[in-house]
Amino acid sequence: MTTTHDVLSIGHLIGHTLTDVDNYDEVRDPGRLDDIVARVAVGTPADVNQAVELAHRAFTSWRNVPPAERAQLLLRAADVLADCAEDLAPLLVREHGGVLWEAQTDFALGTGVLQHTASLVDGFFTPVQYDDEQSFISIERVPRGVVAAVVPWNMPVVLTMMKLAPALATGNTIVLKPSPFAPAALTLALQRIAQQLPEGVVNVVHGNADVGQALTSHPLVRKVGFTGGTATARHVMASAAGTIKNLTLELGGNDPAVVLDDVDIDAALDRMLKGVFTRSGQICFAVKRIYVPRSLYGTFADAFCERVDQYAVGHGLDENASFGPLNNKAQFDSVTNLIEGTKNSSAKIVQLGKKLDSAGDGYYVLPHVVRDVEHSAPISSCEQFGPVIPLIAYDDEAQVIEWANDSEYGLGSSVWTTDTDRGLAIARQIEAGSTFINSHAFESLDLRMPFGGVKQSGIGREFGEAGMSEYVEDHAIRVVK
Ligand code: NAD
């Protein structure tokens, strides 16, 4: 039976209001498939055009609002977003599948990004100037124009704020396309934020790949901020190429965790497991492969499995659930196929943990640990994006560094050791945007650290001044005397 109570209708956000449209798609709870959580507008290129043209008109005045005033408005937006968590985090759980503290963390991280970005505005626009007998030169930071932001479903709030905050702080306006798999809570939060700002500064258009393509190829869009899969990013780059748009791309990862032989296993597991299983492994910089010295392998793997066996999988609103279902059918099929494929290999895959009664008809997958697996096995080299983790034995440091770097990806990574200097020496040899020593989860992030990837994990950086720099151009002006 389909549950149809409390079904929200979410239109496009064009200016301050949600528009009514003819065509809506259902968003179902991935942990209770008979529950329709919301009906979300299916956009068209005409909707994209309307939003981009409004954002373009708003840009002409928003760019002239003094930076300090824009920073104040970002702080107001941060307060609004923090308040949203109370009613919208449970909605995010129902459309996303993750547990409540994860949804609350999404709002809290997003709030922090707005606040931190506001704190960086002072001084950011101070021009670099030279004045001598021949010239007066002024190098000034100017906004780019309309920003197209395209985000995935896994952490929709913070991933949006990582684009919205630097874009708005630097005087750009924005049109965002959420993922059809988690659009509702984000859009309601953005409407509340948009209402604090001049009309047209923040806009949202819903839809699928065709809408994403219309947005990322629109001639009035000057910058694309994209987070999502590497394969999708190739389409986005092609769309943006037509009018040579600037791009920031935050993409997939296959993050290695390198355990050294002096590790404190218990202390490491306390932290490492969060980095593997939070959001059921559906985090771009989740730990996706763990390298363990052969001398410690059996002890480490036994302790790892013992801990994982304590996890309980259930509906995200069940407070006893360690983690929830996967977000959508494609993700569920991909992870379960990976598990089946690994069962047919020489590796030993063990299913652990238990399902709670709240785990009904939904995309639930129990945690799986893959032991005695080769570095070259498919489970070690892909971005599994689910609660399945390979433990790989290595023989020496040279080998583990080579294996850690043997990937098309280079997003996050970690080193686990009781010797910080040794950890730093290994960290410096890893090809990644970030390397954490003795952590690898949300708690590892610090807004002062630029976030992004190397190789096919992306282009550019988010967070802090590096993130803001992605949204401005240098305008060089010279008076020849
Ligand atoms: P996805 O690439 O399928 O979709 C991302 C967004 O792009 C969605 O809004 C989607 O509708 C849109 N899209 C799809 N086709 C498009 C096209 N042709 N043109 C424009 N937009 C298009 O990714 P997903 O399944 O939503 O999210 C999971 C992926 O995101 C994983 O690979 C994960 O690693 C990655 N991710 C990366 C980061 C990071 O910061 N590096 C963070 C979170 C997620």
Coordinates of C-alpha atoms in Angstrom, one line a residue, residues 52 76 178 233 276 392 438 457:
V52 CA 19.1 32.0 -15.2
R76 CA 21.8 35.7 8.5
P178 CA 19.5 19.4 -6.7
A233 CA 31.5 15.3 -14.8
V276 CA 33.9 3.6 6.5
I392 CA 44.3 -5.7 1.9
N438 CA 44.7 9.1 12.5
S457 CA 38.6 13.2 -8.4

